[in-house]
Structures are given as structure tokens and as C-alpha cells.
Coordinates of N, CA and C in Angstrom, one line a residue:
M1 N 10.2 -2.9 -10.2 CA 11.2 -3.5 -9.7 C 10.6 -5.1 -9.5
S2 N 11.5 -6.0 -9.8 CA 11.2 -7.1 -9.7 C 11.0 -7.9 -8.1
N3 N 10.3 -8.7 -8.1 CA 10.0 -9.2 -6.6 C 10.6 -10.4 -6.0
K4 N 11.7 -11.1 -7.1 CA 12.6 -11.9 -6.9 C 14.1 -11.1 -6.7
I5 N 14.3 -10.2 -6.3 CA 15.3 -9.8 -5.8 C 15.7 -10.5 -4.5
S6 N 16.7 -10.4 -3.8 CA 17.4 -10.9 -2.5 C 16.8 -10.3 -1.3
R7 N 16.6 -11.0 -0.6 CA 16.0 -10.4 0.5 C 16.9 -10.1 1.5
W8 N 18.2 -10.7 1.2 CA 19.5 -10.1 2.4 C 19.9 -8.9 2.2
I9 N 19.9 -7.8 1.1 CA 20.1 -6.8 0.8 C 19.1 -5.8 0.8
R10 N 19.5 -4.1 1.2 CA 18.7 -3.3 0.9 C 18.0 -3.3 -0.3
L11 N 16.8 -3.0 -0.2 CA 15.8 -2.9 -1.7 C 16.6 -2.1 -2.7
I12 N 17.4 -0.7 -2.5 CA 17.8 -0.5 -3.5 C 19.4 0.0 -3.2
G13 N 20.3 0.4 -4.1 CA 21.5 1.1 -3.8 C 22.6 0.0 -3.9
I14 N 22.2 -1.0 -3.6 CA 23.6 -2.0 -3.6 C 23.1 -3.2 -4.6
A15 N 23.8 -3.4 -5.8 CA 23.7 -4.3 -6.9 C 24.6 -5.5 -6.8
T16 N 24.1 -6.6 -6.3 CA 24.6 -7.9 -6.0 C 23.8 -9.2 -6.0
T17 N 24.6 -10.1 -6.0 CA 23.7 -11.2 -6.2 C 23.8 -12.2 -5.0
I18 N 22.5 -12.4 -4.4 CA 22.6 -13.3 -2.8 C 21.6 -14.2 -3.1
P19 N 21.8 -15.6 -2.8 CA 20.7 -16.5 -3.0 C 19.3 -16.1 -2.6
L20 N 18.1 -16.2 -3.4 CA 16.5 -16.3 -2.9 C 16.4 -17.0 -1.7
L21 N 15.4 -16.5 -0.9 CA 15.2 -17.3 0.5 C 14.5 -18.5 0.2
G22 N 14.1 -18.9 -0.8 CA 13.4 -20.0 -1.3 C 14.8 -21.0 -1.4
T23 N 16.0 -20.4 -2.2 CA 17.3 -21.2 -2.3 C 17.6 -21.4 -1.0
I24 N 17.9 -20.6 0.1 CA 18.6 -20.7 1.4 C 17.6 -21.7 2.1
L25 N 16.2 -21.5 2.2 CA 15.7 -22.4 3.0 C 14.9 -24.0 2.5
Q26 N 15.5 -24.1 1.0 CA 14.8 -25.2 0.7 C 15.1 -26.3 0.9
G27 N 13.7 -27.0 1.3 CA 13.9 -28.2 2.2 C 13.8 -28.2 3.6
R28 N 13.6 -26.9 4.2 CA 13.5 -26.7 5.6 C 12.1 -26.3 6.0
G29 N 11.1 -26.6 5.3 CA 9.8 -26.5 5.6 C 9.0 -25.5 5.3
Y30 N 9.6 -24.3 4.8 CA 8.9 -23.1 4.2 C 8.5 -23.4 2.8
A31 N 7.4 -22.9 2.1 CA 6.6 -23.0 1.4 C 7.9 -21.8 0.2
N32 N 8.0 -22.6 -1.0 CA 8.8 -21.8 -2.2 C 7.9 -20.4 -2.5
T33 N 6.7 -20.0 -2.2 CA 5.7 -19.4 -2.9 C 6.1 -17.8 -1.6
V34 N 6.6 -18.1 -0.2 CA 7.0 -16.9 0.4 C 8.0 -16.5 -0.1
A35 N 9.2 -16.7 -0.8 CA 10.1 -16.2 -1.5 C 9.8 -15.7 -2.8
E36 N 9.0 -16.4 -3.6 CA 8.3 -15.9 -5.0 C 7.7 -14.9 -4.4
N37 N 6.7 -14.5 -3.7 CA 5.9 -13.6 -3.5 C 6.0 -12.2 -2.5
S38 N 6.8 -12.3 -1.8 CA 7.4 -11.5 -0.8 C 8.2 -10.5 -1.1
L39 N 8.3 -9.4 -0.4 CA 9.0 -8.1 -1.0 C 10.5 -8.7 -0.2
A40 N 11.5 -7.9 -1.4 CA 12.7 -8.2 -0.8 C 13.0 -7.8 0.8
R41 N 13.7 -8.7 1.6 CA 13.8 -8.4 2.8 C 15.5 -8.1 3.2
P42 N 15.6 -6.7 3.6 CA 17.2 -6.4 3.8 C 17.8 -6.8 4.9
L43 N 18.7 -7.1 5.2 CA 19.4 -6.8 6.2 C 20.1 -5.4 6.0
L44 N 19.6 -4.8 7.3 CA 20.1 -3.3 6.8 C 21.6 -3.0 7.4
V45 N 22.2 -2.2 6.7 CA 23.4 -1.6 7.3 C 23.1 -0.4 7.4
R46 N 23.3 0.5 8.3 CA 23.3 1.9 8.5 C 25.0 2.0 9.0
I47 N 25.5 2.6 8.0 CA 27.0 3.3 8.2 C 26.5 4.3 9.1
A48 N 27.4 4.6 10.3 CA 26.8 5.7 11.4 C 28.2 6.9 11.5
I49 N 28.2 7.5 10.9 CA 29.5 8.5 10.7 C 29.5 10.2 11.2
G50 N 30.1 10.7 12.1 CA 29.7 12.0 12.3 C 31.2 12.6 12.4
K51 N 31.9 12.7 11.5 CA 33.1 13.3 11.5 C 32.8 14.2 10.4
T52 N 33.7 15.5 10.0 CA 33.7 16.4 9.3 C 34.7 16.1 8.0
T53 N 35.7 15.1 8.1 CA 36.6 15.4 7.2 C 36.4 15.1 5.9
S54 N 37.1 15.1 4.8 CA 36.4 15.3 3.2 C 36.1 13.8 3.0
A55 N 36.7 12.5 3.4 CA 36.6 11.4 3.3 C 35.1 10.8 3.7
V56 N 35.1 11.4 5.0 CA 33.7 11.1 5.5 C 32.7 11.8 5.0
T57 N 32.7 13.0 4.5 CA 31.7 13.8 3.9 C 31.5 13.3 2.5
T58 N 32.3 12.8 2.0 CA 32.4 11.9 0.5 C 31.8 10.8 0.7
L59 N 31.8 10.2 1.5 CA 30.9 8.7 2.1 C 29.4 8.9 2.3
I60 N 29.3 10.1 3.1 CA 27.9 10.1 3.7 C 27.2 10.6 2.5
G61 N 27.6 11.4 1.4 CA 26.9 11.6 0.2 C 26.8 10.5 -0.6
E62 N 27.7 9.7 -0.7 CA 27.5 8.5 -1.3 C 26.5 7.6 -0.8
S63 N 26.7 7.3 0.7 CA 25.7 6.8 1.0 C 24.2 7.2 1.0
H64 N 23.7 8.3 0.9 CA 22.5 8.9 0.4 C 22.1 8.5 -1.2
R65 N 23.1 8.4 -1.9 CA 23.0 8.4 -3.4 C 22.5 6.9 -3.3
Q66 N 23.1 6.2 -2.5 CA 22.7 4.5 -2.7 C 22.1 3.8 -2.0
G67 N 21.2 4.8 -1.0 CA 20.1 4.4 -0.4 C 20.6 4.0 1.3
H68 N 21.6 3.9 1.6 CA 22.2 3.7 3.1 C 21.4 4.8 3.6
Q69 N 21.2 4.6 5.2 CA 20.6 5.6 5.9 C 21.3 5.7 7.0
V70 N 21.9 7.0 7.0 CA 23.3 6.9 7.9 C 23.2 7.7 9.3
T71 N 23.3 7.2 10.2 CA 23.4 7.5 11.7 C 24.7 8.1 12.2
T72 N 24.8 8.3 13.6 CA 26.3 9.0 13.7 C 27.0 7.9 14.7
I73 N 28.3 7.7 14.3 CA 29.3 7.2 15.2 C 29.4 8.2 16.4
A74 N 30.0 7.6 17.8 CA 30.2 8.4 18.8 C 31.4 9.2 18.6
Q75 N 31.4 10.2 19.2 CA 32.3 11.3 18.7 C 33.7 10.8 19.3
N76 N 33.7 9.9 20.3 CA 34.9 9.5 21.1 C 35.6 8.5 20.1
T77 N 35.0 7.6 19.3 CA 35.8 7.0 18.2 C 36.7 7.4 17.6
T78 N 38.1 6.4 17.4 CA 39.1 6.9 17.2 C 39.0 6.9 15.8
Q79 N 40.3 7.8 14.9 CA 40.0 8.0 13.8 C 40.6 6.7 13.1
P80 N 41.2 5.7 13.3 CA 42.0 4.6 13.0 C 40.3 3.8 12.5
V81 N 39.4 3.7 13.7 CA 38.5 3.0 13.6 C 37.5 3.7 12.2
I82 N 37.3 5.2 12.6 CA 36.5 5.5 11.4 C 37.3 5.1 10.1
N83 N 38.3 5.3 10.1 CA 39.0 5.1 8.7 C 38.9 3.5 8.4
Y84 N 38.5 2.6 9.0 CA 38.6 1.1 8.5 C 36.7 1.1 8.3
L85 N 36.0 1.9 9.0 CA 34.8 1.7 8.9 C 34.4 2.5 7.1
V86 N 34.8 3.4 6.8 CA 34.8 4.1 5.7 C 35.5 3.1 4.8
S87 N 36.3 2.7 4.8 CA 36.8 1.5 3.5 C 36.2 0.1 3.5
A88 N 35.7 -0.3 4.7 CA 34.8 -1.2 4.6 C 33.6 -1.1 3.7
L89 N 32.7 0.3 4.1 CA 31.5 0.6 3.3 C 31.9 0.8 1.8
Q90 N 33.2 1.2 1.6 CA 33.5 1.5 0.2 C 33.8 0.2 -0.6
K91 N 34.4 -0.8 0.1 CA 34.7 -2.0 -0.2 C 33.2 -2.7 -0.6
Y92 N 32.6 -2.5 0.3 CA 30.8 -3.4 0.4 C 30.2 -2.9 -1.2
N93 N 30.3 -1.6 -1.1 CA 29.4 -1.1 -2.1 C 30.2 -1.7 -3.7
K94 N 31.5 -2.3 -3.6 CA 32.0 -2.6 -4.8 C 32.0 -4.2 -4.8
Q95 N 31.0 -4.6 -3.9 CA 30.9 -5.8 -3.7 C 32.3 -6.9 -3.5
D96 N 33.1 -6.0 -2.7 CA 34.4 -6.8 -1.9 C 34.2 -7.0 -0.7
Y97 N 33.6 -8.3 -0.6 CA 32.8 -8.5 0.7 C 34.2 -9.0 1.9
R98 N 34.6 -9.9 1.2 CA 36.1 -10.2 2.0 C 37.0 -9.1 2.6
G99 N 36.9 -8.1 1.6 CA 37.8 -6.9 1.6 C 37.1 -6.1 2.8
A100 N 35.7 -6.1 2.9 CA 35.2 -5.4 3.9 C 35.1 -6.0 5.0
L101 N 34.8 -7.2 5.1 CA 34.9 -8.1 6.6 C 36.5 -7.9 7.1
A102 N 37.4 -8.0 6.3 CA 38.9 -7.8 7.0 C 38.8 -6.1 7.8
D103 N 38.3 -5.1 7.0 CA 38.4 -4.0 7.5 C 37.5 -4.0 8.9
Y104 N 36.4 -4.3 9.1 CA 35.8 -4.5 10.2 C 36.3 -5.4 11.3
D105 N 37.4 -6.0 10.7 CA 38.2 -7.3 11.7 C 39.2 -6.0 12.2
L106 N 39.7 -5.4 11.5 CA 40.7 -4.1 12.2 C 39.9 -3.4 12.9
A107 N 38.9 -2.9 12.6 CA 38.2 -2.0 13.6 C 38.2 -2.4 14.5
I108 N 37.4 -3.6 15.0 CA 37.2 -4.1 15.9 C 38.5 -4.6 17.1
S109 N 39.6 -5.1 16.4 CA 40.9 -5.3 16.7 C 41.3 -4.0 17.4
I110 N 41.0 -2.7 17.4 CA 41.6 -1.4 17.7 C 40.3 -1.2 18.6
N111 N 39.0 -1.3 18.8 CA 38.3 -1.0 19.6 C 37.2 -2.5 19.6
P112 N 37.7 -3.7 20.4 CA 36.5 -4.7 20.9 C 35.4 -4.5 21.3
N113 N 35.2 -3.2 21.9 CA 33.8 -3.1 22.7 C 33.0 -1.9 21.6
Y114 N 33.3 -1.8 20.4 CA 32.2 -1.0 19.7 C 31.3 -2.0 18.9
A115 N 30.2 -1.4 19.4 CA 29.0 -2.6 18.9 C 28.5 -2.8 17.9
K116 N 28.6 -1.3 17.2 CA 28.3 -1.3 15.9 C 29.2 -1.9 15.1
A117 N 30.4 -2.1 15.0 CA 31.0 -2.7 14.3 C 30.7 -4.1 14.3
Y118 N 30.3 -4.7 15.1 CA 30.0 -6.2 15.3 C 28.7 -6.1 14.4
S119 N 27.8 -5.1 14.4 CA 26.8 -5.1 14.0 C 26.9 -5.4 12.2
Y120 N 27.5 -4.3 11.9 CA 28.0 -4.4 10.6 C 28.8 -6.0 10.0
R121 N 29.7 -6.2 10.7 CA 30.4 -7.3 10.3 C 29.8 -8.4 10.2
G122 N 28.3 -8.6 11.3 CA 27.6 -9.8 11.3 C 26.7 -9.5 10.2
F123 N 26.3 -8.5 9.9 CA 25.8 -8.2 8.7 C 26.5 -8.9 7.1
V124 N 27.8 -8.3 7.3 CA 28.3 -8.7 6.1 C 28.8 -10.8 6.2
K125 N 29.1 -10.9 7.1 CA 29.1 -12.2 7.4 C 27.9 -13.2 7.1
A126 N 26.6 -12.7 7.4 CA 25.5 -13.5 7.3 C 24.9 -13.4 5.7
G127 N 24.6 -11.9 5.6 CA 24.1 -11.5 4.3 C 24.7 -11.8 3.1
Q128 N 26.1 -11.6 3.2 CA 26.6 -11.9 2.1 C 27.9 -13.0 1.5
L129 N 28.3 -13.5 2.9 CA 28.9 -14.6 3.1 C 28.3 -15.7 3.4
Q130 N 27.1 -15.9 3.9 CA 26.5 -17.2 4.2 C 27.1 -17.7 5.6
D131 N 27.6 -17.1 6.4 CA 28.4 -17.3 7.5 C 27.4 -17.2 8.5
Y132 N 26.3 -17.9 8.7 CA 25.3 -17.8 9.5 C 25.6 -17.7 11.3
R133 N 26.3 -18.9 11.7 CA 26.9 -19.1 12.7 C 27.5 -17.7 13.3
G134 N 28.6 -17.3 12.4 CA 29.5 -16.4 12.6 C 28.4 -14.8 12.7
G135 N 27.7 -14.9 11.6 CA 26.9 -13.5 11.8 C 26.3 -13.3 13.2
L136 N 25.8 -14.4 13.5 CA 24.6 -14.6 14.5 C 25.4 -14.4 15.8
A137 N 26.8 -14.7 16.2 CA 27.4 -14.5 17.2 C 28.3 -13.0 17.1
D138 N 28.3 -12.2 15.6 CA 28.7 -11.1 15.9 C 27.2 -10.1 16.3
L139 N 26.2 -10.4 15.9 CA 24.9 -9.6 16.3 C 24.7 -9.6 17.7
N140 N 24.7 -10.8 18.0 CA 24.6 -11.2 19.6 C 25.4 -10.5 20.6
R141 N 26.9 -10.1 19.9 CA 27.9 -9.5 21.0 C 27.6 -7.9 20.7
A142 N 27.3 -7.4 19.2 CA 26.5 -6.3 19.3 C 25.5 -5.7 20.3
I143 N 24.5 -7.0 20.1 CA 23.4 -6.4 21.4 C 23.7 -6.7 23.1
Q144 N 25.0 -7.5 22.9 CA 25.3 -7.5 24.4 C 25.9 -6.2 24.9
L145 N 26.8 -5.6 24.0 CA 27.4 -4.3 24.2 C 26.3 -3.1 23.9
D146 N 25.5 -3.0 23.0 CA 24.5 -2.4 23.2 C 23.3 -2.8 23.1
P147 N 22.5 -2.7 24.2 CA 21.1 -3.5 24.0 C 20.2 -2.4 23.5
K148 N 20.5 -1.2 23.0 CA 19.4 -0.5 22.3 C 19.8 -0.2 20.8
L149 N 20.7 -1.3 20.4 CA 20.7 -0.8 19.1 C 19.8 -1.7 18.3
A150 N 18.6 -0.8 17.6 CA 17.8 -1.3 16.7 C 18.2 -2.0 15.8
D151 N 19.1 -1.6 15.0 CA 19.6 -2.2 13.5 C 20.0 -3.6 13.9
A152 N 20.7 -4.0 15.0 CA 21.4 -5.3 15.3 C 19.9 -6.5 15.6
Y153 N 18.9 -5.8 16.2 CA 18.2 -6.5 16.6 C 17.1 -6.8 15.3
M154 N 17.0 -6.4 14.5 CA 16.1 -6.2 13.1 C 17.5 -7.2 12.0
N155 N 18.3 -7.0 12.3 CA 19.4 -7.8 11.2 C 19.5 -9.3 12.1
R156 N 19.5 -9.2 13.1 CA 19.7 -10.7 13.9 C 17.9 -11.2 13.4
G157 N 16.9 -10.6 13.8 CA 15.5 -11.3 13.5 C 15.5 -11.6 12.1
Q158 N 16.2 -11.1 11.0 CA 16.0 -11.4 9.7 C 16.8 -12.8 9.5
L159 N 18.0 -12.6 10.1 CA 19.1 -13.9 10.4 C 18.4 -15.2 10.9
K160 N 17.4 -15.2 12.0 CA 16.7 -16.0 12.5 C 15.6 -16.5 11.8
E161 N 14.8 -15.7 11.1 CA 13.7 -16.0 10.3 C 14.1 -16.6 9.0
Q162 N 15.0 -16.1 8.3 CA 15.2 -16.5 6.9 C 16.2 -17.6 6.8
A163 N 17.2 -17.7 7.7 CA 18.5 -18.6 7.6 C 18.5 -19.9 8.8
L164 N 17.7 -19.3 9.7 CA 17.9 -20.2 10.8 C 16.4 -20.9 11.5
H165 N 15.4 -20.5 10.4 CA 14.1 -21.0 10.6 C 13.9 -21.1 12.0
D166 N 14.0 -19.8 12.6 CA 13.7 -19.6 14.1 C 12.4 -18.4 13.8
V167 N 11.3 -18.5 13.5 CA 10.3 -17.7 12.7 C 9.7 -16.9 14.0
R168 N 9.8 -17.6 15.5 CA 9.2 -16.9 16.7 C 10.6 -15.9 17.0
G169 N 11.6 -16.2 16.9 CA 13.0 -15.8 17.3 C 12.9 -14.4 16.3
G170 N 12.6 -14.4 15.3 CA 12.8 -13.6 14.4 C 11.6 -12.4 14.6
L171 N 10.2 -13.0 15.0 CA 9.6 -11.9 15.0 C 9.6 -11.3 16.7
A172 N 10.0 -11.9 17.4 CA 10.9 -11.2 18.8 C 11.6 -10.4 18.4
D173 N 12.6 -10.5 17.8 CA 13.8 -9.4 17.3 C 12.8 -8.3 17.0
Y174 N 12.3 -8.2 15.8 CA 11.6 -7.3 15.0 C 11.0 -6.4 15.8
N175 N 10.0 -7.1 16.8 CA 9.6 -6.5 17.9 C 10.1 -5.5 18.5
L176 N 11.6 -6.1 19.0 CA 12.3 -5.5 19.5 C 13.1 -3.9 19.0
A177 N 13.3 -4.2 17.7 CA 13.8 -3.0 16.8 C 12.7 -2.2 16.9
I178 N 11.6 -2.5 16.7 CA 10.5 -1.4 16.6 C 10.1 -0.5 17.8
K179 N 10.3 -1.4 18.8 CA 10.3 -1.0 20.1 C 11.3 0.4 20.5
L180 N 12.7 -0.1 20.1 CA 13.5 0.8 20.2 C 13.6 2.1 19.2
N181 N 13.0 1.8 18.2 CA 13.0 2.7 17.2 C 11.7 2.6 16.2
P182 N 10.6 3.3 16.8 CA 9.1 3.6 16.4 C 9.4 3.8 15.0
K183 N 10.3 4.4 14.4 CA 10.1 5.0 13.0 C 10.9 3.9 12.0
F184 N 11.1 2.8 12.3 CA 11.8 1.6 11.5 C 11.1 1.1 10.7
A185 N 11.1 1.7 8.9 CA 10.0 1.4 8.4 C 10.4 -0.1 7.7
I186 N 11.8 -0.5 7.5 CA 12.0 -1.5 7.2 C 11.8 -2.8 8.3
A187 N 11.8 -2.3 9.4 CA 11.3 -3.4 10.6 C 9.8 -3.8 10.6
Y188 N 9.3 -2.9 10.2 CA 7.8 -3.0 10.0 C 7.5 -4.0 9.0
A189 N 8.3 -3.6 7.6 CA 7.7 -4.1 6.3 C 8.3 -5.8 6.7
N190 N 9.6 -6.0 7.3 CA 9.9 -7.4 7.5 C 8.7 -8.3 8.7
R191 N 8.4 -7.8 9.7 CA 7.6 -7.9 10.6 C 6.3 -8.3 9.8
G192 N 5.8 -7.4 8.9 CA 4.5 -7.5 8.3 C 4.4 -9.0 7.3
I193 N 5.6 -9.1 6.8 CA 5.8 -10.0 5.7 C 5.7 -11.4 6.5
L194 N 6.6 -11.4 7.7 CA 6.4 -12.7 8.3 C 5.2 -13.0 8.9
K195 N 4.4 -12.1 9.5 CA 2.9 -12.4 10.0 C 2.1 -12.5 8.9
H196 N 2.0 -12.1 7.8 CA 1.1 -12.5 6.4 C 1.5 -13.6 6.0
D197 N 2.6 -13.9 5.3 CA 3.1 -15.0 4.5 C 3.6 -16.0 5.2
I198 N 4.2 -16.2 6.2 CA 4.4 -17.3 7.2 C 3.7 -17.6 8.4
L199 N 3.4 -16.9 9.2 CA 2.4 -17.2 10.2 C 0.8 -17.5 9.8
R200 N 0.4 -16.5 8.6 CA -0.4 -16.9 8.0 C -1.9 -16.9 8.4
D201 N -2.0 -17.3 9.9 CA -3.6 -17.5 10.3 C -3.9 -16.0 10.1
K202 N -5.5 -16.1 10.5 CA -6.5 -14.5 9.9 C -5.7 -13.5 10.9
S203 N -5.5 -13.6 12.4 CA -5.3 -12.2 13.1 C -3.9 -11.8 12.6
N204 N -2.8 -12.9 12.2 CA -1.7 -12.5 11.7 C -1.7 -11.7 10.5
K205 N -2.5 -12.2 9.6 CA -2.7 -11.6 8.2 C -3.1 -10.1 8.7
S206 N -4.1 -10.1 9.3 CA -4.5 -8.6 9.5 C -3.3 -7.9 10.2
S207 N -2.5 -8.4 11.3 CA -1.6 -7.7 11.9 C -0.4 -7.3 10.7
G208 N -0.4 -8.2 9.8 CA 0.9 -8.0 9.0 C 0.4 -6.9 8.1
I209 N -1.0 -6.8 7.8 CA -1.5 -5.7 6.7 C -1.1 -4.6 7.6
A210 N -1.4 -4.4 8.7 CA -1.3 -3.3 9.3 C 0.2 -2.9 9.6
D211 N 1.3 -3.6 9.7 CA 2.7 -3.3 9.7 C 3.0 -3.0 8.5
L212 N 2.5 -3.3 7.1 CA 3.2 -3.0 6.0 C 2.3 -1.8 5.7
Q213 N 1.0 -1.4 6.0 CA 0.5 0.0 6.0 C 1.3 1.1 6.9
Q214 N 2.1 0.8 8.0 CA 2.7 1.4 8.9 C 4.1 1.8 8.4
A215 N 4.5 0.8 7.5 CA 5.7 0.7 6.7 C 5.7 1.7 5.5
V216 N 4.7 1.8 4.8 CA 4.4 2.5 3.5 C 4.4 4.1 3.8
G217 N 3.7 4.4 5.0 CA 3.4 5.6 5.7 C 4.9 6.4 6.1
L218 N 5.7 5.5 6.7 CA 7.2 5.6 7.3 C 8.1 6.0 5.7
F219 N 8.2 4.9 5.1 CA 8.7 5.5 3.9 C 8.3 6.7 3.3
Q220 N 6.8 7.0 3.2 CA 6.9 8.3 2.0 C 7.4 9.5 2.8
Q221 N 7.1 9.4 4.5 CA 7.6 10.4 5.3 C 9.3 10.5 5.1
Q222 N 9.9 9.6 4.9 CA 11.3 9.4 5.2 C 12.1 9.8 3.6
G223 N 10.9 9.7 2.7 CA 11.4 10.2 1.3 C 12.3 8.8 0.4
D224 N 11.8 7.8 0.9 CA 12.4 6.5 0.4 C 11.3 5.9 -0.6
T225 N 11.4 6.6 -1.9 CA 10.3 6.5 -3.0 C 10.3 4.9 -3.5
E226 N 11.2 4.5 -3.6 CA 11.7 3.3 -4.4 C 11.0 2.0 -3.2
N227 N 11.7 2.0 -2.0 CA 10.8 1.2 -1.0 C 9.4 1.4 -0.8
Y228 N 9.2 2.6 -0.9 CA 7.4 3.0 -0.9 C 6.5 2.1 -1.9
Q229 N 7.1 2.5 -3.1 CA 6.3 1.9 -4.2 C 6.7 0.3 -4.0
V230 N 7.6 -0.3 -3.5 CA 7.6 -1.6 -3.5 C 6.6 -2.3 -2.7
V231 N 6.3 -1.7 -1.3 CA 5.4 -2.1 -0.3 C 3.9 -1.6 -0.7
V232 N 3.6 -0.9 -1.6 CA 2.4 -0.5 -1.9 C 2.0 -1.3 -3.0
E233 N 2.8 -1.7 -3.7 CA 2.4 -3.0 -4.6 C 2.3 -4.4 -3.9
K234 N 3.2 -4.5 -3.0 CA 2.8 -5.5 -1.8 C 1.4 -5.8 -1.6
L235 N 1.0 -4.8 -1.0 CA -0.2 -4.3 -0.5 C -1.3 -5.2 -1.3
K236 N -1.0 -4.4 -2.6 CA -2.1 -4.6 -3.6 C -2.2 -6.0 -3.9
K237 N -1.0 -6.8 -4.0 CA -1.1 -8.1 -4.2 C -1.7 -9.0 -3.2
W238 N -1.4 -8.7 -1.9 CA -2.2 -9.2 -0.7 C -3.4 -9.3 -0.9
Q239 N -4.0 -8.0 -1.0 CA -5.2 -7.9 -1.4 C -6.2 -8.1 -2.2
Q240 N -5.3 -8.8 -3.2 CA -5.9 -9.5 -4.2 C -6.3 -11.1 -3.8
T241 N -4.9 -11.3 -3.3 CA -4.9 -13.0 -3.1 C -5.9 -13.0 -1.8
D242 N -6.0 -12.3 -0.9 CA -6.6 -12.4 0.4 C -8.1 -12.6 -0.2
N243 N -8.7 -11.7 -1.2 CA -9.9 -11.8 -1.7 C -10.2 -12.9 -2.2
N244 N -9.4 -13.6 -3.0 CA -9.7 -14.6 -3.9 C -9.5 -15.9 -2.9
N245 N -8.7 -15.9 -2.0 CA -8.7 -17.1 -1.0 C -8.8 -16.6 0.2
P246 N -9.9 -16.5 0.7 CA -10.1 -15.9 2.1 C -9.9 -16.9 3.0
D247 N -10.1 -18.4 2.8 CA -10.1 -19.4 3.6 C -8.3 -19.8 3.9
L248 N -7.5 -18.9 3.0 CA -6.1 -19.4 3.0 C -5.1 -18.6 4.3

């Protein structure tokens, strides 16, 4: 797997073209080598559906095949909201991001207090449409409505780090995502790369390696073989680079 794929999408399952980090942040003070040498960094969408209708069952199966991690929507969520979330994911997987955004708008118009819908919409705005302010507003709203929504912190952390050049803010959000979900493999991977490749001092490099090792173990436990292989290769490259350049 190429290490030059977008860091705005999940590592597997979604075929799309998004600007590389080096393109997004060109001229903002980050070394291009960060984009060239880093693991792809996903803004992770976890579609959460807990109904047993045939459409939803089909969606869950498709989500697993395409690499999504599926959690559960609250059982009191109304059927129209679920229908729009199903439709949004289907459009997203077809790269119809404007259509997915419209479906999330409709879901939110029905239930304006549904935190996950804001989180999903914020993902689409920031990750696919490069509407960083709009994405940040949605992720902030999701966290306001549900302060324990780990995915929203992880996605906001990535938005802060990669598009808003707020590295410390991104790190703080990764920390919160991991605190809320200690088995959040991608959050460990993101945090580890930030520490090792951006903060770069000796203690952060060591801590970044530890985070990526944790991600390796979690990906393996969770049966995520493709992401497992990517982080293993990343660790090997770090080991080679750090051994050859101990003072960097």
C-alpha cells in the first residue's frame, strides 16, 4: 500500500482522491517530508446503526466489507433519521459527498440534538469538501451535545493538526479520544505520528513509537489486517530512519 494516500480518509475501503497533507499545509510551516513519510491519517466515520430492517442489515454488512467500524445508534432514534443516515453512507461510498451532506442536513433538521449526525457531517465537510470552518463547527457541536463521543474528538484532532495547524490542540483531542476509548487504534496511530514526525524531540519520538506499537496490537486484536500492515511498515521505517539519524 502506498504511503502517499490521503490522510483524510480511512486506510481501507473508500476509494477517493483528497489532497495530501503536504498540499493542504503547503506554506504553513510543516515539512513536506511529514506528508511523504507518514501513515495515511483518516478522519474516521463510524456509522452507528442498531436497527434490524433489511436496508440497515445490508448497510452493516457493506460497512464491514468496506472497512467501516460500526457502533450503535440510540434505539430511540426515529426511522426517518436512520433512513437519511443510511442514504448518506451509501452516497458517501459512491463519492457523492454533496449528496451525503444533504442527507446529514435532513437528519439534523429532524433531530437537531443528535450528536453523531453532526460528527458525520463535520467529517464530510472537512475531509471531503475542505470546508474546515464548517467541519470544525459541526465537530464542536457534536462534542457539546455528547462530551463522551470519542470519534468526534479524534476527527477534530485531525482537523486541528492537519488543516488548522494547531498541533497542540490536535494532540489534546487525540488524548481525549483515547481516554474515552482506550481501544481506539487509529487515534493511537494519529497521536503517535504527530509526536514522532511533527513534535520530533527525543521524548516525543519515543512516546510516538509506543503509541504506534499500541496501535499495532489493537489493529491485530480487531482483525484490521490492512491497517496492521501499514503501521508495522511505518514502525520499520522509523527504526531505520532513527538509527541512521540519531540526532534528528
